[in-house]
PDB file of C-alpha atoms in Angstrom:
ATOM      1  CA  MET K  97      85.812 103.236 123.707  1.00  0.00           C
ATOM      2  CA  THR K  98      84.937 106.759 122.614  1.00  0.00           C
ATOM      3  CA  VAL K  99      87.474 109.100 120.990  1.00  0.00           C
ATOM      4  CA  ARG K 100      86.929 112.784 120.185  1.00  0.00           C
ATOM      5  CA  VAL K 101      88.764 114.131 117.144  1.00  0.00           C
ATOM      6  CA  VAL K 102      89.226 117.785 116.207  1.00  0.00           C
ATOM      7  CA  VAL K 103      90.202 118.728 112.660  1.00  0.00           C
ATOM      8  CA  ALA K 104      91.571 122.199 111.989  1.00  0.00           C
ATOM      9  CA  PRO K 105      92.730 123.813 108.725  1.00  0.00           C
ATOM     10  CA  GLY K 106      96.408 124.248 107.905  1.00  0.00           C
ATOM     11  CA  VAL K 107      99.437 122.986 109.769  1.00  0.00           C
ATOM     12  CA  VAL K 108      99.269 124.254 113.336  1.00  0.00           C
ATOM     13  CA  PRO K 109     101.765 123.649 116.172  1.00  0.00           C
ATOM     14  CA  VAL K 110     100.688 120.777 118.412  1.00  0.00           C
ATOM     15  CA  VAL K 111     100.764 122.880 121.576  1.00  0.00           C
ATOM     16  CA  ALA K 112      98.514 125.628 120.172  1.00  0.00           C
ATOM     17  CA  PRO K 113      94.807 125.510 121.045  1.00  0.00           C
ATOM     18  CA  VAL K 114      92.349 124.774 118.266  1.00  0.00           C
ATOM     19  CA  ALA K 115      90.807 128.151 117.450  1.00  0.00           C
ATOM     20  CA  ALA K 116      88.136 127.307 114.873  1.00  0.00           C
ATOM     21  CA  PRO K 117      87.706 123.609 114.181  1.00  0.00           C
ATOM     22  CA  VAL K 118      86.554 122.716 110.701  1.00  0.00           C
ATOM     23  CA  LEU K 119      85.496 119.219 111.678  1.00  0.00           C
ATOM     24  CA  THR K 120      84.974 117.245 114.870  1.00  0.00           C
ATOM     25  CA  ALA K 121      84.410 113.515 115.160  1.00  0.00           C
ATOM     26  CA  VAL K 122      83.284 111.192 117.904  1.00  0.00           C
ATOM     27  CA  VAL K 123      84.163 107.525 117.413  1.00  0.00           C
ATOM     28  CA  THR K 124      82.386 104.908 119.523  1.00  0.00           C
ATOM     29  CA  ALA K 125      83.184 101.188 119.281  1.00  0.00           C
ATOM     30  CA  THR K 126      80.976  98.460 120.732  1.00  0.00           C
ATOM     31  CA  PRO K 127      82.308  94.869 120.871  1.00  0.00           C
ATOM     32  CA  GLU K 128      80.227  92.481 118.766  1.00  0.00           C
ATOM     33  CA  ALA K 129      82.400  89.337 119.003  1.00  0.00           C
ATOM     34  CA  ARG K 130      86.078  88.609 119.649  1.00  0.00           C
ATOM     35  CA  GLY K 131      88.041  90.980 117.395  1.00  0.00           C
ATOM     36  CA  VAL K 132      84.844  92.462 115.934  1.00  0.00           C
ATOM     37  CA  GLU K 133      83.388  95.874 116.774  1.00  0.00           C
ATOM     38  CA  ARG K 134      80.387  97.826 115.610  1.00  0.00           C
ATOM     39  CA  VAL K 135      81.668 101.374 115.154  1.00  0.00           C
ATOM     40  CA  ARG K 136      79.754 104.636 115.005  1.00  0.00           C
ATOM     41  CA  VAL K 137      81.510 107.792 113.815  1.00  0.00           C
ATOM     42  CA  VAL K 138      79.742 111.139 114.030  1.00  0.00           C
ATOM     43  CA  LEU K 139      81.413 113.891 111.991  1.00  0.00           C
ATOM     44  CA  ARG K 140      80.329 117.502 112.430  1.00  0.00           C
ATOM     45  CA  ARG K 141      81.452 120.021 109.854  1.00  0.00           C
ATOM     46  CA  LEU K 142      80.200 123.587 109.496  1.00  0.00           C
ATOM     47  CA  GLY K 143      76.757 122.814 110.887  1.00  0.00           C
ATOM     48  CA  THR K 144      76.402 119.536 108.973  1.00  0.00           C
ATOM     49  CA  GLU K 145      76.482 116.171 110.691  1.00  0.00           C
ATOM     50  CA  TYR K 146      77.490 112.884 109.061  1.00  0.00           C
ATOM     51  CA  VAL K 147      76.908 109.565 110.804  1.00  0.00           C
ATOM     52  CA  ASP K 148      78.817 106.467 109.683  1.00  0.00           C
ATOM     53  CA  GLU K 149      78.147 103.052 111.187  1.00  0.00           C
ATOM     54  CA  HIS K 150      80.290 100.123 110.150  1.00  0.00           C
ATOM     55  CA  VAL K 151      81.773  96.811 111.270  1.00  0.00           C
ATOM     56  CA  ARG K 152      85.498  96.796 112.097  1.00  0.00           C
ATOM     57  CA  VAL K 153      87.260  93.422 112.155  1.00  0.00           C
ATOM     58  CA  GLU K 154      90.716  92.461 113.382  1.00  0.00           C
ATOM     59  CA  VAL K 155      92.235  89.945 110.946  1.00  0.00           C
ATOM     60  CA  PRO K 156      93.285  87.427 112.079  1.00  0.00           C
ATOM     61  CA  ILE K 157      91.083  87.532 115.142  1.00  0.00           C
ATOM     62  CA  ALA K 158      93.202  86.819 118.214  1.00  0.00           C
ATOM     63  CA  GLY K 159      92.511  83.360 119.618  1.00  0.00           C
ATOM     64  CA  ALA K 160      90.275  82.264 116.722  1.00  0.00           C
ATOM     65  CA  GLY K 161      91.825  79.308 114.964  1.00  0.00           C
ATOM     66  CA  ALA K 162      90.490  76.801 112.469  1.00  0.00           C
ATOM     67  CA  GLY K 163      88.643  74.897 115.197  1.00  0.00           C
ATOM     68  CA  ALA K 164      87.452  77.907 117.163  1.00  0.00           C
ATOM     69  CA  GLY K 165      84.052  76.545 118.159  1.00  0.00           C
ATOM     70  CA  ALA K 166      80.559  77.011 116.800  1.00  0.00           C
ATOM     71  CA  GLY K 167      80.794  80.744 116.128  1.00  0.00           C
ATOM     72  CA  ALA K 168      81.841  82.396 112.894  1.00  0.00           C
ATOM     73  CA  GLY K 169      85.561  82.177 112.137  1.00  0.00           C
ATOM     74  CA  ALA K 170      87.901  85.052 111.306  1.00  0.00           C
ATOM     75  CA  GLY K 171      87.252  84.656 107.582  1.00  0.00           C
ATOM     76  CA  ASP K 172      83.478  84.850 108.066  1.00  0.00           C
ATOM     77  CA  TRP K 173      83.719  88.114 109.996  1.00  0.00           C
ATOM     78  CA  ALA K 174      86.329  89.520 107.609  1.00  0.00           C
ATOM     79  CA  ARG K 175      83.950  88.943 104.671  1.00  0.00           C
ATOM     80  CA  LEU K 176      81.354  91.034 106.545  1.00  0.00           C
ATOM     81  CA  GLY K 177      83.729  93.786 107.692  1.00  0.00           C
ATOM     82  CA  ASP K 178      83.654  97.292 106.278  1.00  0.00           C
ATOM     83  CA  VAL K 179      86.995  98.082 107.945  1.00  0.00           C
ATOM     84  CA  LEU K 180      89.665  95.417 108.382  1.00  0.00           C
ATOM     85  CA  HIS K 181      92.867  95.840 110.382  1.00  0.00           C
ATOM     86  CA  ALA K 182      95.827  93.618 111.155  1.00  0.00           C
ATOM     87  CA  GLU K 183      99.034  93.884 113.145  1.00  0.00           C
ATOM     88  CA  SER K 184     101.732  93.564 110.483  1.00  0.00           C
ATOM     89  CA  ALA K 185     105.008  95.252 109.588  1.00  0.00           C
ATOM     90  CA  VAL K 186     104.881  93.882 106.023  1.00  0.00           C
ATOM     91  CA  PRO K 187     104.420  96.858 103.648  1.00  0.00           C
ATOM     92  CA  TRP K 188     102.071  95.033 101.234  1.00  0.00           C
ATOM     93  CA  HIS K 189      99.858  93.374 103.886  1.00  0.00           C
ATOM     94  CA  ALA K 190      96.978  95.872 103.524  1.00  0.00           C
ATOM     95  CA  VAL K 191      96.946  95.386  99.739  1.00  0.00           C
ATOM     96  CA  ARG K 192      96.828  91.589 100.123  1.00  0.00           C
ATOM     97  CA  LEU K 193      94.030  91.755 102.689  1.00  0.00           C
ATOM     98  CA  GLY K 194      92.098  94.102 100.405  1.00  0.00           C
ATOM     99  CA  ALA K 195      92.453  91.668  97.507  1.00  0.00           C
ATOM    100  CA  ARG K 196      91.368  88.758  99.703  1.00  0.00           C
ATOM    101  CA  TYR K 197      88.346  90.635 101.119  1.00  0.00           C
ATOM    102  CA  PRO K 198      87.198  93.040  98.377  1.00  0.00           C
ATOM    103  CA  GLY K 199      84.037  93.999 100.286  1.00  0.00           C
ATOM    104  CA  ALA K 200      86.023  96.000 102.850  1.00  0.00           C
ATOM    105  CA  LEU K 201      86.147  99.710 102.060  1.00  0.00           C
ATOM    106  CA  VAL K 202      89.175 100.324 104.315  1.00  0.00           C
ATOM    107  CA  VAL K 203      91.984  97.876 105.106  1.00  0.00           C
ATOM    108  CA  ALA K 204      94.799  98.797 107.504  1.00  0.00           C
ATOM    109  CA  ALA K 205      98.025  96.990 108.430  1.00  0.00           C
ATOM    110  CA  HIS K 206      99.765  98.577 111.396  1.00  0.00           C
ATOM    111  CA  HIS K 207     102.893  97.955 113.407  1.00  0.00           C
ATOM    112  CA  GLY K 208     104.403 100.273 115.982  1.00  0.00           C
ATOM    113  CA  GLY K 209     104.409 103.827 114.672  1.00  0.00           C
ATOM    114  CA  VAL K 210     103.333 103.068 111.074  1.00  0.00           C
ATOM    115  CA  CYS K 211      99.935 102.219 109.619  1.00  0.00           C
ATOM    116  CA  ARG K 212      99.499 101.431 105.926  1.00  0.00           C
ATOM    117  CA  VAL K 213      95.925 101.863 104.748  1.00  0.00           C
ATOM    118  CA  ARG K 214      94.199 100.794 101.526  1.00  0.00           C
ATOM    119  CA  VAL K 215      91.305 103.210 101.116  1.00  0.00           C
ATOM    120  CA  GLY K 216      88.284 102.997  98.847  1.00  0.00           C
ATOM    121  CA  PRO K 217      87.144 100.626  96.138  1.00  0.00           C
ATOM    122  CA  ARG K 218      90.231 101.282  93.974  1.00  0.00           C
ATOM    123  CA  GLY K 219      92.601 100.734  96.874  1.00  0.00           C
ATOM    124  CA  ALA K 220      94.323 104.128  97.112  1.00  0.00           C
ATOM    125  CA  ALA K 221      97.287 103.932  99.504  1.00  0.00           C
ATOM    126  CA  LEU K 222      97.689 106.044 102.620  1.00  0.00           C
ATOM    127  CA  VAL K 223     100.570 105.806 105.100  1.00  0.00           C
ATOM    128  CA  LEU K 224     100.062 107.200 108.596  1.00  0.00           C
ATOM    129  CA  ARG K 225     102.959 107.654 111.019  1.00  0.00           C
ATOM    130  CA  THR K 226     103.184 108.724 114.623  1.00  0.00           C
ATOM    131  CA  ALA K 227     105.298 111.748 115.405  1.00  0.00           C
ATOM    132  CA  LEU K 228     108.381 110.597 117.308  1.00  0.00           C
ATOM    133  CA  PRO K 229     109.085 112.252 120.649  1.00  0.00           C
ATOM    134  CA  ALA K 230     111.950 114.744 120.785  1.00  0.00           C
ATOM    135  CA  TRP K 231     114.298 112.085 122.211  1.00  0.00           C
ATOM    136  CA  GLY K 232     113.701 109.901 119.107  1.00  0.00           C
ATOM    137  CA  ALA K 233     112.165 106.774 120.676  1.00  0.00           C
ATOM    138  CA  ARG K 234     111.556 104.010 118.138  1.00  0.00           C
ATOM    139  CA  GLY K 235     108.316 102.067 117.894  1.00  0.00           C
ATOM    140  CA  ALA K 236     106.158 104.894 119.257  1.00  0.00           C
ATOM    141  CA  ARG K 237     102.461 104.097 119.043  1.00  0.00           C
ATOM    142  CA  PRO K 238      99.790 106.670 118.273  1.00  0.00           C
ATOM    143  CA  GLY K 239      97.810 108.271 121.096  1.00  0.00           C
ATOM    144  CA  VAL K 240      94.678 107.096 119.277  1.00  0.00           C
ATOM    145  CA  PRO K 241      94.866 103.375 118.301  1.00  0.00           C
ATOM    146  CA  TRP K 242      95.365 102.521 114.602  1.00  0.00           C
ATOM    147  CA  PRO K 243      91.980 100.755 114.257  1.00  0.00           C
ATOM    148  CA  VAL K 244      90.300 104.055 115.216  1.00  0.00           C
ATOM    149  CA  TRP K 245      92.259 105.796 112.437  1.00  0.00           C
ATOM    150  CA  ALA K 246      91.015 103.160 109.992  1.00  0.00           C
ATOM    151  CA  SER K 247      87.434 103.861 111.102  1.00  0.00           C
ATOM    152  CA  LEU K 248      88.033 107.596 110.627  1.00  0.00           C
ATOM    153  CA  ALA K 249      89.246 106.902 107.078  1.00  0.00           C
ATOM    154  CA  HIS K 250      85.994 104.998 106.446  1.00  0.00           C
ATOM    155  CA  ALA K 251      83.901 107.852 107.838  1.00  0.00           C
ATOM    156  CA  PHE K 252      85.807 110.380 105.706  1.00  0.00           C
ATOM    157  CA  LEU K 253      85.048 108.320 102.567  1.00  0.00           C
ATOM    158  CA  VAL K 254      81.359 108.005 103.444  1.00  0.00           C
ATOM    159  CA  ALA K 255      81.128 111.761 104.113  1.00  0.00           C
ATOM    160  CA  GLY K 256      82.925 112.600 100.846  1.00  0.00           C
ATOM    161  CA  LEU K 257      85.996 114.005 102.630  1.00  0.00           C
ATOM    162  CA  PRO K 258      89.533 113.199 101.456  1.00  0.00           C
ATOM    163  CA  PRO K 259      91.085 110.495 103.690  1.00  0.00           C
ATOM    164  CA  ARG K 260      94.516 112.010 102.974  1.00  0.00           C
ATOM    165  CA  GLY K 261      93.462 114.651 105.522  1.00  0.00           C
ATOM    166  CA  LEU K 262      94.304 112.066 108.179  1.00  0.00           C
ATOM    167  CA  ALA K 263      97.974 112.028 107.102  1.00  0.00           C
ATOM    168  CA  GLY K 264      98.739 115.390 108.749  1.00  0.00           C
ATOM    169  CA  ALA K 265      97.135 114.450 112.081  1.00  0.00           C
ATOM    170  CA  ARG K 266      98.631 115.373 115.445  1.00  0.00           C
ATOM    171  CA  VAL K 267      97.423 114.026 118.788  1.00  0.00           C
ATOM    172  CA  VAL K 268      96.568 116.731 121.304  1.00  0.00           C
ATOM    173  CA  CYS K 269      96.276 115.741 124.999  1.00  0.00           C
ATOM    174  CA  GLY K 270      95.908 112.067 124.045  1.00  0.00           C
ATOM    175  CA  VAL K 271      92.241 112.517 123.109  1.00  0.00           C
ATOM    176  CA  GLY K 272      91.878 115.164 120.423  1.00  0.00           C
ATOM    177  CA  VAL K 273      93.508 114.928 117.031  1.00  0.00           C
ATOM    178  CA  ARG K 274      94.363 117.886 114.859  1.00  0.00           C
ATOM    179  CA  LEU K 275      94.445 117.342 111.104  1.00  0.00           C
ATOM    180  CA  GLY K 276      96.102 119.801 108.752  1.00  0.00           C
ATOM    181  CA  TRP K 277      95.047 119.609 105.086  1.00  0.00           C
TER     182      TRP K 277
END
């Protein structure tokens, strides 16, 4: 899966075209094993390009139990993951996963329209929410999947950009994302 992200300064209406992007990102994920992806994020900002490659792991890995065959179990992959994500509505789940797997730079717990992210070695908290449609539907999911957002947070950290810039994001046409910060 490849996702193109456009980051523009300030808060701009979602329907307005992006006039002068400050940052663009292309996120590509390649499956490595069940629930494990090798992710490449290319950020371009004012003529400078940052490339971040990391391992993103779904914890727990769907279908991988205690006796899941000869391959590495969920815990083995989670210990190797740079970005961990889990489907969970529990507010403290990302913090617990981060404590259990301290090698992960970004840990995200997402459910429906909310994603709680523990970012960086000190575990700074970030909460991302989808914008609800005008009719107020509950449980709206983001146009870009939450694991991609977690990978973007990792790339922002590696590039020295503030991950809080993701908090003002708006999906445009289901592919581009506009971030105001």
